mmCIF file of C-alpha atoms in Angstrom:
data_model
loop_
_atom_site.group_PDB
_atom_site.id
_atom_site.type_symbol
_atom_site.label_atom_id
_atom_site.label_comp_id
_atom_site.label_asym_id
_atom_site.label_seq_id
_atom_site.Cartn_x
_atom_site.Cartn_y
_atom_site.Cartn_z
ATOM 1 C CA UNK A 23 106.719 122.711 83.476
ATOM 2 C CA UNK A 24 109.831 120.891 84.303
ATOM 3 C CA UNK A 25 110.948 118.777 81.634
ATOM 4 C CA UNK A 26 113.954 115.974 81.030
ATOM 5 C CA UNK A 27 114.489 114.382 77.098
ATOM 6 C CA UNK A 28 116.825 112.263 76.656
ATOM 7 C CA UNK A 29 118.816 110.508 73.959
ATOM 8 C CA UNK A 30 119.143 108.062 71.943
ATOM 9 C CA UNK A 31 116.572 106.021 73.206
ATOM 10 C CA UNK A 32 118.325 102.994 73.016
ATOM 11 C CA UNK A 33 122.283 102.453 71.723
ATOM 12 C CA UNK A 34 124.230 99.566 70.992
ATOM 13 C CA UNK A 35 127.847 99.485 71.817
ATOM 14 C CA UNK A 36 130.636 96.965 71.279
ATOM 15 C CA UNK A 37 132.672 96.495 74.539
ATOM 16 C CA UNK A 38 135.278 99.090 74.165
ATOM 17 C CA UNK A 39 133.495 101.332 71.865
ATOM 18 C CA UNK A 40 132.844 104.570 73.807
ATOM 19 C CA UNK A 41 129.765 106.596 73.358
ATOM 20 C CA UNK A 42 127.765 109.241 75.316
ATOM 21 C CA UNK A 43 123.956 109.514 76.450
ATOM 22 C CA UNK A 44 122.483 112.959 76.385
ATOM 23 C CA UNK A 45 119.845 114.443 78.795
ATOM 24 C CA UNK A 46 118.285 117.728 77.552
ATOM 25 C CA UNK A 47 116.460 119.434 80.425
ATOM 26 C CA UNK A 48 114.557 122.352 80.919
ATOM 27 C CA UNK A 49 113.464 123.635 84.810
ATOM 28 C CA UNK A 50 112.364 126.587 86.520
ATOM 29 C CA UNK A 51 115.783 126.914 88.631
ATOM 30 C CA UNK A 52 118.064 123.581 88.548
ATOM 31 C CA UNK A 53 118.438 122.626 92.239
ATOM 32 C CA UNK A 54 120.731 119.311 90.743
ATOM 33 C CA UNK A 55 120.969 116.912 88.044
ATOM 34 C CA UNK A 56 120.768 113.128 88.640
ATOM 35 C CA UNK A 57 122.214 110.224 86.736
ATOM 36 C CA UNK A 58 120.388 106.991 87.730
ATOM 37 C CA UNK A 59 121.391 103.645 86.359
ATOM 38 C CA UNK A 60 118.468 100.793 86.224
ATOM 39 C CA UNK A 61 118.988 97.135 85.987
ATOM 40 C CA UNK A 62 115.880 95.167 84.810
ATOM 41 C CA UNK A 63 113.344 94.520 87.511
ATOM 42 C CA UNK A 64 115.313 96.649 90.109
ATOM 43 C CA UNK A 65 114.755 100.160 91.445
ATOM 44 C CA UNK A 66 117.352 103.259 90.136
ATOM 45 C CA UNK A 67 120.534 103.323 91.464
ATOM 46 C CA UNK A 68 122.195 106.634 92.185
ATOM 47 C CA UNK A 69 125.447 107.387 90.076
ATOM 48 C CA UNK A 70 125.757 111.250 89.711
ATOM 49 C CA UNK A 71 124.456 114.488 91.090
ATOM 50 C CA UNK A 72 125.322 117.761 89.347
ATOM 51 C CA UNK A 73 124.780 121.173 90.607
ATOM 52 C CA UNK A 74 125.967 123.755 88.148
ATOM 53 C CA UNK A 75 127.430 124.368 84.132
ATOM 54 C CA UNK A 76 130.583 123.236 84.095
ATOM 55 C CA UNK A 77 130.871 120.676 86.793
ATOM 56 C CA UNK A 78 131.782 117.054 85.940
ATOM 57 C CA UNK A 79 132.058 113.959 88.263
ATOM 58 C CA UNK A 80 133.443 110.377 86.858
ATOM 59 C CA UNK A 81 133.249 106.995 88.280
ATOM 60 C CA UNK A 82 135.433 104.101 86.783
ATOM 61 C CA UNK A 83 134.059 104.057 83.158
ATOM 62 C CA UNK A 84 131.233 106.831 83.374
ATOM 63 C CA UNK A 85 131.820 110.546 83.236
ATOM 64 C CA UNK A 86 128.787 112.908 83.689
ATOM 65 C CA UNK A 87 128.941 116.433 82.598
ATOM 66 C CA UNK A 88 127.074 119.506 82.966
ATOM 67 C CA UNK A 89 125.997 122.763 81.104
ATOM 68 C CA UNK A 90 122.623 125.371 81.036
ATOM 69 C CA UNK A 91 120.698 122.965 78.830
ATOM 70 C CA UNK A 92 121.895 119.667 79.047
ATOM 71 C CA UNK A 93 123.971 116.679 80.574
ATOM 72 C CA UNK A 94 126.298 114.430 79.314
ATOM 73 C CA UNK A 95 126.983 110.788 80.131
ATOM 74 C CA UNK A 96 130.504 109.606 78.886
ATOM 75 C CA UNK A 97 130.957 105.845 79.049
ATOM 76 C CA UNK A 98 134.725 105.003 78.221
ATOM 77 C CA UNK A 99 135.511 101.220 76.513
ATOM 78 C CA UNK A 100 132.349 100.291 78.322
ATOM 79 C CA UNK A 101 132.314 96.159 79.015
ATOM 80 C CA UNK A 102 129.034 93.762 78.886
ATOM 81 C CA UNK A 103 128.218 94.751 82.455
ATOM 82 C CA UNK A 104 127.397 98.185 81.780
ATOM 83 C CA UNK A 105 124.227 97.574 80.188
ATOM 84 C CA UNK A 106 121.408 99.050 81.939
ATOM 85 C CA UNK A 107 118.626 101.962 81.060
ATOM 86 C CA UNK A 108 120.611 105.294 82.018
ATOM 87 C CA UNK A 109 118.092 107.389 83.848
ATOM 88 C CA UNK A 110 118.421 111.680 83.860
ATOM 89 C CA UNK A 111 116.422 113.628 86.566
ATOM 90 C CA UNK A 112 116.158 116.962 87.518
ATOM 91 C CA UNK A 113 115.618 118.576 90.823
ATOM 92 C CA UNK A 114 113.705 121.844 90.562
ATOM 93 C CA UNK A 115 114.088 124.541 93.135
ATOM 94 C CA UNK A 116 110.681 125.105 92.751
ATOM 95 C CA UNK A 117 110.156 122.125 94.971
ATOM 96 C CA UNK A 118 109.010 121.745 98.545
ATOM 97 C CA UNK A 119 111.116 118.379 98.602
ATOM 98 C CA UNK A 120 113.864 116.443 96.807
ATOM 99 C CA UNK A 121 111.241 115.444 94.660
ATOM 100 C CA UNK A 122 112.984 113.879 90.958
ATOM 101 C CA UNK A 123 111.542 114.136 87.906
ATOM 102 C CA UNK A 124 112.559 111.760 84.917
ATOM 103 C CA UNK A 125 113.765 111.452 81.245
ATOM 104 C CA UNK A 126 112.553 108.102 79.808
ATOM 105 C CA UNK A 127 116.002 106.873 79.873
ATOM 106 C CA UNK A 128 118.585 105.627 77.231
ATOM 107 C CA UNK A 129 118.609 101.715 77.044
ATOM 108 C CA UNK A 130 122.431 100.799 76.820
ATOM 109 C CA UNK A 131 123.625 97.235 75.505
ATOM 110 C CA UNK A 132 127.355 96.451 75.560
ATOM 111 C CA UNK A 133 128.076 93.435 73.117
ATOM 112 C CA UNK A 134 130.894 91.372 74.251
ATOM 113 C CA UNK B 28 124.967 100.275 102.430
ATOM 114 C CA UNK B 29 121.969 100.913 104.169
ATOM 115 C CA UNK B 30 118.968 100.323 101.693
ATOM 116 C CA UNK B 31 115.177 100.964 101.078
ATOM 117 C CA UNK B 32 113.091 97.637 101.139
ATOM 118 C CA UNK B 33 109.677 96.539 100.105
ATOM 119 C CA UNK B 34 107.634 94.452 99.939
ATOM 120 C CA UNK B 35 106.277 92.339 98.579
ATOM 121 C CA UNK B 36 107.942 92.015 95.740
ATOM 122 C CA UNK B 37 104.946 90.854 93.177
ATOM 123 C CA UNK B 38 101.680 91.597 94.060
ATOM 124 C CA UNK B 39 98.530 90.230 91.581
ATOM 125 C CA UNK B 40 94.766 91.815 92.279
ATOM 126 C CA UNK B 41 91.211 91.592 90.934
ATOM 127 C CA UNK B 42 90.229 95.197 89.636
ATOM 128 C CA UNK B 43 88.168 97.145 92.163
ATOM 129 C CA UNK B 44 90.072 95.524 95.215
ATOM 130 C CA UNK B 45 92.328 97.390 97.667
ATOM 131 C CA UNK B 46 95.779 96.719 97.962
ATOM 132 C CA UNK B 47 98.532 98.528 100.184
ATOM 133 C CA UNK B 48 102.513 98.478 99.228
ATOM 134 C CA UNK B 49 104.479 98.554 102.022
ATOM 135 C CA UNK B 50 107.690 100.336 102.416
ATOM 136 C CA UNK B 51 110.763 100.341 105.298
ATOM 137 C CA UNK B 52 112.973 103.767 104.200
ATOM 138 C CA UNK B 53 116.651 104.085 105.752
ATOM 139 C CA UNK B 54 116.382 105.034 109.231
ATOM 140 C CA UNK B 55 117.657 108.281 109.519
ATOM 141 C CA UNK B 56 115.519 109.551 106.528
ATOM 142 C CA UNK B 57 112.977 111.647 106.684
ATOM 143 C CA UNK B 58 111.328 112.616 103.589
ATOM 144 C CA UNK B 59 109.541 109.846 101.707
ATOM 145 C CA UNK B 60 108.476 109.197 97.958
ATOM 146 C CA UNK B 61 106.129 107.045 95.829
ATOM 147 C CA UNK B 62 107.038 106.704 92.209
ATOM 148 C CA UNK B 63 105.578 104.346 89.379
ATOM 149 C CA UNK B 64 106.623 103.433 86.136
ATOM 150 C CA UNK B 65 103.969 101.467 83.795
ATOM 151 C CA UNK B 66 106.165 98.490 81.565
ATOM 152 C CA UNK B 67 108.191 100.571 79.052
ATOM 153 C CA UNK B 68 107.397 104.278 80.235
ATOM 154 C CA UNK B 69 109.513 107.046 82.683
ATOM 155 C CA UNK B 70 109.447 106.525 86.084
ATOM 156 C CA UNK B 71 106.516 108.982 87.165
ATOM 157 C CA UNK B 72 106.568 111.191 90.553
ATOM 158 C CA UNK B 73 103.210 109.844 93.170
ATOM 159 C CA UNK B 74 103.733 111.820 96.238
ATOM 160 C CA UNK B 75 106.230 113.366 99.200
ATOM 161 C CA UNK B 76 105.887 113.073 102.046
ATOM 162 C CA UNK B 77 107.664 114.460 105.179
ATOM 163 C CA UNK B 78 106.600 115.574 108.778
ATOM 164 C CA UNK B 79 103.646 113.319 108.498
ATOM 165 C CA UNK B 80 102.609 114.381 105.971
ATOM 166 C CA UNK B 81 102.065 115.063 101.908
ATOM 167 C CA UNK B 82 104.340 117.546 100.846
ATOM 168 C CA UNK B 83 103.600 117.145 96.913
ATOM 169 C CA UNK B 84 101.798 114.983 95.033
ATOM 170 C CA UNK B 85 101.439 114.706 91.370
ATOM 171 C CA UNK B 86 98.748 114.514 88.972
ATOM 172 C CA UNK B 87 98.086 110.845 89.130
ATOM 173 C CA UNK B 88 97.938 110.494 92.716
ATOM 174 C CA UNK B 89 93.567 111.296 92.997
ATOM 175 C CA UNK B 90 91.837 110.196 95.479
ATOM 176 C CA UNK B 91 92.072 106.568 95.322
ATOM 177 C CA UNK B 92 95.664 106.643 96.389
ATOM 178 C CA UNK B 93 96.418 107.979 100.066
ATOM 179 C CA UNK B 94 100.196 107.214 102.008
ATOM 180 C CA UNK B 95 100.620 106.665 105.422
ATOM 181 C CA UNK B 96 103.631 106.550 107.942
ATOM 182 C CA UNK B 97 101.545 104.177 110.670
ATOM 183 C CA UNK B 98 104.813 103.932 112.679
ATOM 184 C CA UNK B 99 108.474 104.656 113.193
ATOM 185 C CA UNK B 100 110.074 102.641 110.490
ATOM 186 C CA UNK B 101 107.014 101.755 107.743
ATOM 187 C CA UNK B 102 105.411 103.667 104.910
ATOM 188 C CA UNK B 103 102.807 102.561 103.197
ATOM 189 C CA UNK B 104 100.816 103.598 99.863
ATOM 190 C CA UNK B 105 97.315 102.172 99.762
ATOM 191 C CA UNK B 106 95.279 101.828 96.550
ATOM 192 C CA UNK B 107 91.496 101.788 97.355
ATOM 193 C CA UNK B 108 89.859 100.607 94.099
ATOM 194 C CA UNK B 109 92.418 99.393 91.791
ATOM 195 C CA UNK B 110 91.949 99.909 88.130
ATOM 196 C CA UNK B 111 93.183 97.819 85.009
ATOM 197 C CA UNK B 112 95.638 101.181 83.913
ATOM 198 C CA UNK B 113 97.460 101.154 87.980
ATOM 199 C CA UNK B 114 99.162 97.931 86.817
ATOM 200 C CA UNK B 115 102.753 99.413 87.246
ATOM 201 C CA UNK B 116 105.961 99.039 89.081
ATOM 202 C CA UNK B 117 105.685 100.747 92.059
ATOM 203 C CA UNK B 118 109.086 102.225 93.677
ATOM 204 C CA UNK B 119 109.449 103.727 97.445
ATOM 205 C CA UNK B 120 112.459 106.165 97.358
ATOM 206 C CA UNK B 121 113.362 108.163 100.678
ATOM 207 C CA UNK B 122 115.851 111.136 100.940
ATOM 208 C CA UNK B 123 117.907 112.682 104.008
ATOM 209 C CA UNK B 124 117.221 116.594 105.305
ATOM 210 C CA UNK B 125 119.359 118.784 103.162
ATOM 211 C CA UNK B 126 118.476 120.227 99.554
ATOM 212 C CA UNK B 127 120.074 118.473 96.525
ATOM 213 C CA UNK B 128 120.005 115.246 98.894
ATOM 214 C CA UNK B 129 119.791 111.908 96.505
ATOM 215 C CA UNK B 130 117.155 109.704 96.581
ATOM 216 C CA UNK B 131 117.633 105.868 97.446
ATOM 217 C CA UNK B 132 115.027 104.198 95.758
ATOM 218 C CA UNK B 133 113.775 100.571 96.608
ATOM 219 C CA UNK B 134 113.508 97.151 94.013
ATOM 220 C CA UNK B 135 110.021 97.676 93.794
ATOM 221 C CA UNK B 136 106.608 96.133 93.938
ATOM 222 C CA UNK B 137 105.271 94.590 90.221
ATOM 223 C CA UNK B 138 101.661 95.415 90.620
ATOM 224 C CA UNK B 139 99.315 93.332 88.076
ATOM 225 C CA UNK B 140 95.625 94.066 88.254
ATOM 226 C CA UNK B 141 93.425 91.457 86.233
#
């Protein structure tokens, strides 16, 4: 069964204090790996997709890197506005669709 | 940025009443998704959908849930009986054609069955 565990389940930053999330996965054939941000109340947003070990993609402060067994999410002298849950999600290519399955997410607070 | 939207955005019920969720994916979309996520829990894989109809469905999607696309533009997840335990948030998510493809997921409806 495809599985995503991710931690720590919640950290605590001080703005400019960088840090990284993990995401520990294990699926029958990785199709990608998703990073997903979630503000409260809203819907995930789509930061990353990853397709094989090695591979890394960055966006202003984030950086999001890849190997066999797990994912990294670097966050670089992160500022208040980058707290959010950080979601992981796997796409198995076992699946008839695009079809996302999800870690239970790393809530990230950013003290000014 | 074109943009999933549903509606509405709260929606309160008596247990045992049916209630539908409605959905509008991007337009040029064409596989659909239901997910949940119950107050403090993952977000939780309902159903796929694509070509009119289910391609997967999880678990947790029995027969009390069914999804429909009843024209060009909506989609629609209908709850026949709702229970106390399907109070949720309840995200519609659609995807383009190729593999890998993100998912664009919708704010949500807050579901609250009293």
């Amino acid at each position: 069964e495809d599985q995503v565990t991710q931690s720590p389940e919640a950290l605590r930053l001080q703005e400019g204090e960088s840090s990284s999330l993990n995401c520990s996965y294990t699926v029958s054939g990785l199709r990608g790996l998703f990073w997903y941000r979630q503000d409260p109340g809203k819907g995930p947003e789509f930061l990353f997709t990853l397709y094989s070990a090695g591979e890394e993609k960055e966006k202003e402060r984030l950086k999001a890197t890849l190997t066999k067994k797990e994912s990294f999410l670097h966050i670089t002298a992160p500022k208040p506005e980058d707290s959010a849950t950080y979601l992981c999600a796997v796409q198995s290519q076992g699946g008839a669709t695009n079809k996302l399955i999800f870690g239970t997410g790393t809530l990230l607070a950013v003290q000014p | 940025e074109p943009e999933v939207t549903q509606t509405p955005s709260h929606q309160v019920t008596q247990m045992g009443q049916e209630v539908i969720l409605r959905c509008v994916p991007i337009s040029n979309h064409l596989y659909f998704y239901w997910y949940r996520q119950i107050l403090g829990q993952k977000v939780e894989f309902l159903v796929s959908f694509y070509n009119n109809e289910i391609s997967e469905k999880s678990e947790i999607f029995d027969d009390q849930f069914s999804v429909e696309r009843p024209d060009g533009s909506n989609f629609t997840l209908k709850i026949r009986s709702t229970k106390l335990e399907d109070s949720a948030m309840y995200f519609c998510a659609s995807s383009g054609t190729t593999t890998n493809e993100k998912l664009f997921f919708g704010s949500g409806t807050q579901l609250s069955v009293l």
